[in-house]
Coordinates of C-alpha atoms in Angstrom, one line a residue:
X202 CA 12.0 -23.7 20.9
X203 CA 9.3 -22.9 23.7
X204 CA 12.4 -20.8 25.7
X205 CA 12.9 -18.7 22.5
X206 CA 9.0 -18.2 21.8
X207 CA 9.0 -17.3 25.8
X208 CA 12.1 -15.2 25.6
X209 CA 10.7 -13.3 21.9
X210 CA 7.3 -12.9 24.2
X211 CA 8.5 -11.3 27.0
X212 CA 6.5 -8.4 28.3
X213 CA 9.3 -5.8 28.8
X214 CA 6.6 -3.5 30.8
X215 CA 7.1 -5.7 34.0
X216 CA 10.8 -5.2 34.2
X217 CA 11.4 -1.5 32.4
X218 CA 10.0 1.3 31.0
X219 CA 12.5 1.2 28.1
X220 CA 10.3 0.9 24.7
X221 CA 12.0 -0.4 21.7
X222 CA 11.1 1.4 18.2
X223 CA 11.2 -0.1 15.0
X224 CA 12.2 2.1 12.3
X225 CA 10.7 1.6 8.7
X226 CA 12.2 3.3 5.1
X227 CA 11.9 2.2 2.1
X228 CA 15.0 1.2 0.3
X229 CA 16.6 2.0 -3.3
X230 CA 13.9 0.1 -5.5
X231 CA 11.4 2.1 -4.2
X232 CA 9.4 -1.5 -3.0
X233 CA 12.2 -3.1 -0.7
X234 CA 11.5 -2.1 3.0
X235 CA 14.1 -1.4 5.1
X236 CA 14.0 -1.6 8.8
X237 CA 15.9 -1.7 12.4
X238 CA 15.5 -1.1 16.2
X239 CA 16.5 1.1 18.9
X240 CA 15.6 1.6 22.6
X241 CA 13.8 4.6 23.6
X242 CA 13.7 5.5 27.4
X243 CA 10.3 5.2 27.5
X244 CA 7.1 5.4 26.0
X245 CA 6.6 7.6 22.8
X246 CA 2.9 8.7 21.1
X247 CA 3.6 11.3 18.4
X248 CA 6.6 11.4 16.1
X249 CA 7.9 14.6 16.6
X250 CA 9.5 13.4 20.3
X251 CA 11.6 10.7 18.7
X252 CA 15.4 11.0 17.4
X253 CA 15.9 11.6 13.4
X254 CA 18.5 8.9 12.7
X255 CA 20.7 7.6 9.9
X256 CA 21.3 4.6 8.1
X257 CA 24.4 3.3 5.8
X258 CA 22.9 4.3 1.9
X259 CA 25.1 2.7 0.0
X260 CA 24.2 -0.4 1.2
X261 CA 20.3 0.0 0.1
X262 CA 21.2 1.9 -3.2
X263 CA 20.4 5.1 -2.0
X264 CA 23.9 6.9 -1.6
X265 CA 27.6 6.3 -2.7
X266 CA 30.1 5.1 -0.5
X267 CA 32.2 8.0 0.0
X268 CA 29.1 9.5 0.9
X269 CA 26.6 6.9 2.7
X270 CA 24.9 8.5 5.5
X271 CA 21.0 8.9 4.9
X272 CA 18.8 10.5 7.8
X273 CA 15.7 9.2 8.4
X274 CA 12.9 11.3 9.9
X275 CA 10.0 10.0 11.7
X276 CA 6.7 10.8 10.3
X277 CA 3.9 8.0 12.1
X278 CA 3.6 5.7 15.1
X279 CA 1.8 2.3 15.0
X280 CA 1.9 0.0 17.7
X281 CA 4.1 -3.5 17.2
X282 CA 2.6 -6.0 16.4
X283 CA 5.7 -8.3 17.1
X284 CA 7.1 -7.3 20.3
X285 CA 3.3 -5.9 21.5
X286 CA 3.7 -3.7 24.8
X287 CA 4.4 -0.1 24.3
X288 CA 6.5 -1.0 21.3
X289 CA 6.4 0.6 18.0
X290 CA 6.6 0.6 14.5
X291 CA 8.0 4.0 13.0
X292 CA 7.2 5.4 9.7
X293 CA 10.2 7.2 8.0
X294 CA 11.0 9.4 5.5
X295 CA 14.9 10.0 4.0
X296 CA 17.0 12.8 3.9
X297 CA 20.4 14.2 3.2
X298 CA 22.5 15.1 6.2
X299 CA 21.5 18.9 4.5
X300 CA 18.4 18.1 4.5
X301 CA 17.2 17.3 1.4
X302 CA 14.7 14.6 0.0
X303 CA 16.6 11.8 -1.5
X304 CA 15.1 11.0 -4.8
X305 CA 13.0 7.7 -3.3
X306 CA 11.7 9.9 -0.9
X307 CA 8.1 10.1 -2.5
X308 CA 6.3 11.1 0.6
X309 CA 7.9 14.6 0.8
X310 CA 5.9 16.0 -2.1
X311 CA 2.9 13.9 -1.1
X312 CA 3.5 16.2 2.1
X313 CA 3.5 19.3 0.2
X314 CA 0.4 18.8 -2.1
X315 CA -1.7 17.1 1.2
X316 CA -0.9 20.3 3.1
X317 CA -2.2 22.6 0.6
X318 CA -5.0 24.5 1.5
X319 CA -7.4 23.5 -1.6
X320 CA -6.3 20.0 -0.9
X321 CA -6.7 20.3 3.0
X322 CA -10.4 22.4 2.7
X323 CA -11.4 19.2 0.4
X324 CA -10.8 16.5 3.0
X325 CA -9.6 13.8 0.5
X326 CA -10.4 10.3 1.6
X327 CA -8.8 7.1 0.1
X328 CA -9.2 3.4 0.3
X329 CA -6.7 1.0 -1.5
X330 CA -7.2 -2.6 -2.4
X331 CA -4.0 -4.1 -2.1
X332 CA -3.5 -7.6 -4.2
X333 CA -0.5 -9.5 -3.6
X334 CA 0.6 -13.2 -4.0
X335 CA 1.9 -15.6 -2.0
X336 CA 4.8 -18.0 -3.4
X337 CA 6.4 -21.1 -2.5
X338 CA 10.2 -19.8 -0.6
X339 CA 12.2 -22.4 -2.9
X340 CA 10.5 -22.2 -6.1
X341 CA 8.9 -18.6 -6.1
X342 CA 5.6 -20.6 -7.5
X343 CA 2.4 -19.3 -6.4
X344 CA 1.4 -21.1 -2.7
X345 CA -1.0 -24.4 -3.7
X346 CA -0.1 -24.5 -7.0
X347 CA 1.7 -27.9 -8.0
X348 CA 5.6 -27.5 -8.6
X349 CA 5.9 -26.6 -12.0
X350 CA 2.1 -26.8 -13.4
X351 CA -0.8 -25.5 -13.0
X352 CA -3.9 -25.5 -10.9
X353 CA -7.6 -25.6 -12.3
X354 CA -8.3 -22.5 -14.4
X355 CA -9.6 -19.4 -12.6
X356 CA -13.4 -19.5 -11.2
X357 CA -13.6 -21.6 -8.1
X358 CA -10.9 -19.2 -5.9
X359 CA -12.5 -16.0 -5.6
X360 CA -13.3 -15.4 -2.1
X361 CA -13.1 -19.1 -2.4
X362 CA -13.6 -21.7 1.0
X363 CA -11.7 -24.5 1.1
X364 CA -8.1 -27.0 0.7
X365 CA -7.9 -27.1 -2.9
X366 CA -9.3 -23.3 -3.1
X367 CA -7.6 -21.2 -0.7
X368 CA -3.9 -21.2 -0.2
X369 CA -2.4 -19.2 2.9
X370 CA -5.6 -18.0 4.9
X371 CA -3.5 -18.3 8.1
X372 CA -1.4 -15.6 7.0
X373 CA -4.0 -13.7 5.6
X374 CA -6.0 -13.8 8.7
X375 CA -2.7 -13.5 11.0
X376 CA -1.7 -10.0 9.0
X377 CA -5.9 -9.0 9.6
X378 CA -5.5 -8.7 13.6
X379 CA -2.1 -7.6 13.6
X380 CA -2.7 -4.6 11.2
X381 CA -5.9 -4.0 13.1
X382 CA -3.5 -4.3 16.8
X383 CA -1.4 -1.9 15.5
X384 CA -3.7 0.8 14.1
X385 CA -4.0 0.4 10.6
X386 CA -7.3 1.1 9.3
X387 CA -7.5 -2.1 7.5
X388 CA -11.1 -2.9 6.3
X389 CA -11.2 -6.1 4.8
X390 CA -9.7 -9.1 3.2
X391 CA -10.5 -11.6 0.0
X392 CA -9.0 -14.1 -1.8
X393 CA -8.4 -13.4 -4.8
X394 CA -9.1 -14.6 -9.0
X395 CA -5.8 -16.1 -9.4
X396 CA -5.0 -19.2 -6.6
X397 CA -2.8 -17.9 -4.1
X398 CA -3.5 -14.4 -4.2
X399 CA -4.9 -12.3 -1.9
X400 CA -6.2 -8.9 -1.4
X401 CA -6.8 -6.4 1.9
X402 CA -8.1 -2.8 1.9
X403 CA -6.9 0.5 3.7
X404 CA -9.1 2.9 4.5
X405 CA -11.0 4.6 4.3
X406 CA -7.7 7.3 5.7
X407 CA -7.2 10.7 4.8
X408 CA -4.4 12.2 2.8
X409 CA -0.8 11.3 3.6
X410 CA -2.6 8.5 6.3
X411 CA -3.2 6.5 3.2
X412 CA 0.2 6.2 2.3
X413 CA 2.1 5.5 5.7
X414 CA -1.0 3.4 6.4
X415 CA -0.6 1.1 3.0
X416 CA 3.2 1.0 3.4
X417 CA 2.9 -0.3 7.1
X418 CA 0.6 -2.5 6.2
X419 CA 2.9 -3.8 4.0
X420 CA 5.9 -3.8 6.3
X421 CA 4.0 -6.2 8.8
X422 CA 2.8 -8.5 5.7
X423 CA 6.3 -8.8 4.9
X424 CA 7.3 -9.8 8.4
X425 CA 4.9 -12.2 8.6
X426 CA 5.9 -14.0 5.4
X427 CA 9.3 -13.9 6.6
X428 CA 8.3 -16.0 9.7
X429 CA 5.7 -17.8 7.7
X430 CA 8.9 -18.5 5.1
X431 CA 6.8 -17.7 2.4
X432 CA 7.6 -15.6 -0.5
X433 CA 5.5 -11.9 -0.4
X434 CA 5.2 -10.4 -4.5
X435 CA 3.9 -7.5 -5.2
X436 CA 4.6 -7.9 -9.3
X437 CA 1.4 -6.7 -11.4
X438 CA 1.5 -9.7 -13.4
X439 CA 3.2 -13.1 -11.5
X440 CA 2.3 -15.5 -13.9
X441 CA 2.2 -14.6 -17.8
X442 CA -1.2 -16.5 -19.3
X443 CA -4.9 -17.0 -18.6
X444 CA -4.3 -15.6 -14.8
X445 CA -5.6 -12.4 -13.4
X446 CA -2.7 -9.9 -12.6
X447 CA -2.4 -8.0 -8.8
X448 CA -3.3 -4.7 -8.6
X449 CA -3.9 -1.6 -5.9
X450 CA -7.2 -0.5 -7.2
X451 CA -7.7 3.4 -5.3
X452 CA -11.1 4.8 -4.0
X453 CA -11.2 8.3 -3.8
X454 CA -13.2 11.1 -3.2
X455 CA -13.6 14.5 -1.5
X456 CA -15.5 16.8 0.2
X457 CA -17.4 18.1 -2.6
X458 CA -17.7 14.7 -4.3
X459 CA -19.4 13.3 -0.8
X460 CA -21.9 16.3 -0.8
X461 CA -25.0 16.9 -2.7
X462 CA -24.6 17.4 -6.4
X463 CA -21.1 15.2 -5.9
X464 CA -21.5 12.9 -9.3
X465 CA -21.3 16.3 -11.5
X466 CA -18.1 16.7 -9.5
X467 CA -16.6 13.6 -10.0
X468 CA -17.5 13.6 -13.9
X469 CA -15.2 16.7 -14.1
X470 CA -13.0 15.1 -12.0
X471 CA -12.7 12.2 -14.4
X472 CA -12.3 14.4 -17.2
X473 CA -9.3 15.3 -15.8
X474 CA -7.7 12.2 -15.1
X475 CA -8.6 11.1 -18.3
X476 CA -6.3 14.6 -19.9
X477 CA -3.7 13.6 -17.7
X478 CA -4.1 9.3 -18.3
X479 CA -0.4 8.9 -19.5
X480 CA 1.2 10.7 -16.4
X481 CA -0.8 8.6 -14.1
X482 CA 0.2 5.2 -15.9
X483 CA 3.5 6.4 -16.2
X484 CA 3.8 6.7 -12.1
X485 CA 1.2 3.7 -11.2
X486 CA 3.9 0.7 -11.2
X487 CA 6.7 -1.2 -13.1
X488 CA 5.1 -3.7 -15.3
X489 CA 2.0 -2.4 -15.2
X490 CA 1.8 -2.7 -19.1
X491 CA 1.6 -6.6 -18.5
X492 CA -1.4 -6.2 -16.1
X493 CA -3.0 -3.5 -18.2
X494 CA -4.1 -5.7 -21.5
X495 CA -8.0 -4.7 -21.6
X496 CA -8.6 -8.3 -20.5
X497 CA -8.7 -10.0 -16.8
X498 CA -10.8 -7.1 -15.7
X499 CA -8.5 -4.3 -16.7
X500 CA -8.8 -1.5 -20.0
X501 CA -5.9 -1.4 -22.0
X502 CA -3.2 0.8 -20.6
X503 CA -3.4 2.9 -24.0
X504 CA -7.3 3.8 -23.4
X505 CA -8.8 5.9 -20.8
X506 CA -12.4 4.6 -20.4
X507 CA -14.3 5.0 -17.6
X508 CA -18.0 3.1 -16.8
X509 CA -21.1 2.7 -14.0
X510 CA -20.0 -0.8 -12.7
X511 CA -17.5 -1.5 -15.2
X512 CA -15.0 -3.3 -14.3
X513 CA -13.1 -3.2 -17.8
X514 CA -12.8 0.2 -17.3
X515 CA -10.1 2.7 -16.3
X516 CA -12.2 3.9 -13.5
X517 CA -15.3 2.8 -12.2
X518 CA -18.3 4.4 -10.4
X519 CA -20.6 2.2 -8.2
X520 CA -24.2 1.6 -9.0
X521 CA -24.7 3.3 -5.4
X522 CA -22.7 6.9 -6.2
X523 CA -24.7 7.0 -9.3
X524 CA -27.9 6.6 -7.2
X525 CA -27.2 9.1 -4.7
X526 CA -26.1 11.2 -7.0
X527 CA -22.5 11.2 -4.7
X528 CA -20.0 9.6 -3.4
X529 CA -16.8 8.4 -4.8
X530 CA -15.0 6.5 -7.7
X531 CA -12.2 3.8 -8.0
X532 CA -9.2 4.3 -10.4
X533 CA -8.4 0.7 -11.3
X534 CA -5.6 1.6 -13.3
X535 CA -2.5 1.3 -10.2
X536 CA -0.6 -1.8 -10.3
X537 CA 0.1 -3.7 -6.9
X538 CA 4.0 -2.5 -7.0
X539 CA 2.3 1.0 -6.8
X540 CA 3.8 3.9 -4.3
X541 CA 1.0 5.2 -2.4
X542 CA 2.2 8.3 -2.0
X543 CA 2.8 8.9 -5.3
X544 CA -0.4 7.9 -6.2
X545 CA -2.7 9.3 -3.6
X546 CA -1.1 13.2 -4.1
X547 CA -1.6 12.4 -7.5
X548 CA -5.1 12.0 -8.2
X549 CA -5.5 14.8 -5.4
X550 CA -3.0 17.3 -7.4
X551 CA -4.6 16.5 -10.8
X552 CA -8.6 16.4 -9.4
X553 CA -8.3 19.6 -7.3
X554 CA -5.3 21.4 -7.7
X555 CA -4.7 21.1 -11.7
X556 CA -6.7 23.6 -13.3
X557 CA -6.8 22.9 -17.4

């Protein structure tokens, strides 16, 4: 095993200047990531210098079979993580061989509403709080909890220190440096209400940054459950009972919401969301309706409420944006299985662009 760890180490800088380039898409479900590598001929810092490519749709759901090929586009470089060097990850998007979005293609209309000029001129920062949970490869249980019971009920693992608290910090911590390695603005990490959940946060990143930053994020978490041989969920609700659900909680705000007189903007920016509240749900996760009860710090997905400090509410302002009298506000209401894209070009289109 120590000539494979030396052969998968290998610094390929002292030998070549070839680079090899990970490729990233997301698949039919609109959650399963897809990925695979080629060699470029040598180092590469800006998308548009790297080859579109295509992949076999009808294998990930995403085309027939008379008709398979999908082209992927290239659309943001991180560095690997894995291989380390000058390697990197890739960001795609999906395409007909004409040239048209596929319908899982979510971060072509992101595109459109981040480059408009109302959007642009508002500078529309996001951070996300991505909750997942960890389970056992065999049994798809949560990690710590006893094959077919239960642990103690929910208090003692929040940000909780210790063996019988805190299940799966090493991969926590190991997806931490490697997101940071690669260039993920990743801020932070927590363990979460329910044992064996976690949580990390992107941002803060601006516009269509949030999105490929989230879903790489994600791509490396899976990869490092996959060596781990742990089980990665992202579903809003693992385990039906007295447990807290996963989430994707989103911070926003903009320009005006930053500057003085901000909080009046962000009221009429709730007033919005709240006139818009069953589109949002509709496109903020599968299952969300399981999360969304009005209990386990959640409102009920039927109500829009919104609250200083409330974390019962749909969205929340913090004591500290209220004080200034700026800032920004957190829609609690995306589920963990959420797309970022659709989400972040959402609450920009209906805050700024949507004019009731």
């Amino acid at each position: 095993m120590s000539l494979l760890s030396d052969l998968i180490n290998l610094n390929l800088s002292d030998t070549t200047e070839k680079v090899i380039a990970e490729y990233i898409w997301i698949g039919g479900s609109g959650m399963d990531l897809r990925s695979k590598a080629r060699t470029l001929p040598g180092p590469v810092s800006d998308p548009s210098e790297l080859p579109k490519w295509n992949y076999d749709g009808s294998s990930t759901g995403q085309a027939p079979g008379e008709d398979s090929e999908v082209i992927i586009y290239p659309q943001a470089i991180f560095r690997d993580p894995f291989r380390r060097g000058n390697n990197i990850l890739v960001i795609c998007d999906a395409y007909t061989p004409a040239g048209e979005p596929i319908p899982t293609n979510k971060r072509h209309d992101a595109a459109k509403i981040f480059s408009h000029p109302e959007v642009v001129a508002e500078e529309p920062w996001y951070g996300i709080e991505q909750e997942y949970t960890l389970l056992k490869k065999e049994v798809h249980w949560p990690l710590g909890w006893p094959v077919g019971g239960f642990p103690g009920p929910q208090g003692p693992y929040y940000c909780g220190v210790g063996a019988d608290k805190a299940f799966g910090r090493d991969i926590v911590d190991a997806h931490y440096k490697a997101c940071l390695y690669a260039g993920v603005n990743i801020s932070g990490i927590n363990g979460e209400v329910m044992p064996g959940q976690w949580e990390f946060q992107v941002g803060p990143a601006v516009g269509i940054s949030a999105g490929d930053e989230l879903w790489v994020a994600r791509y490396i978490l899976e990869r490092i459950t996959e060596i781990a041989g742990v089980v990665l969920s992202f579903d809003p609700k693992p385990i039906k009972g007295d447990w807290n659900g996963a989430g994707a909680h989103t911070n926003y705000s903009t320009k005006s919401m930053r500057n003085d007189g901000g909080y009046e903007v962000i009221k009429t920016a709730i007033e919005k969301l709240g006139k818009k509240h069953k589109e949002h749900i509709a496109a903020y996760g599968e299952g969300n309706e399981r999360r969304l009860t009005g209990r386990h710090e959640t409102a009920d997905i039927n109500t829009f409420l919104w609250g200083v400090a409330n974390r019962g509410a749909s969205i929340r302002v913090g004591r500290d944006t209220e004080k200034a009298g700026k800032g920004y506000f957190e829609d609690r209401r995306p589920a963990s299985n959420m797309d970022p894209y659709v989400v972040t070009s959402m609450i920009a289109n209906t805050t700024i662009l949507w004019k009731p």
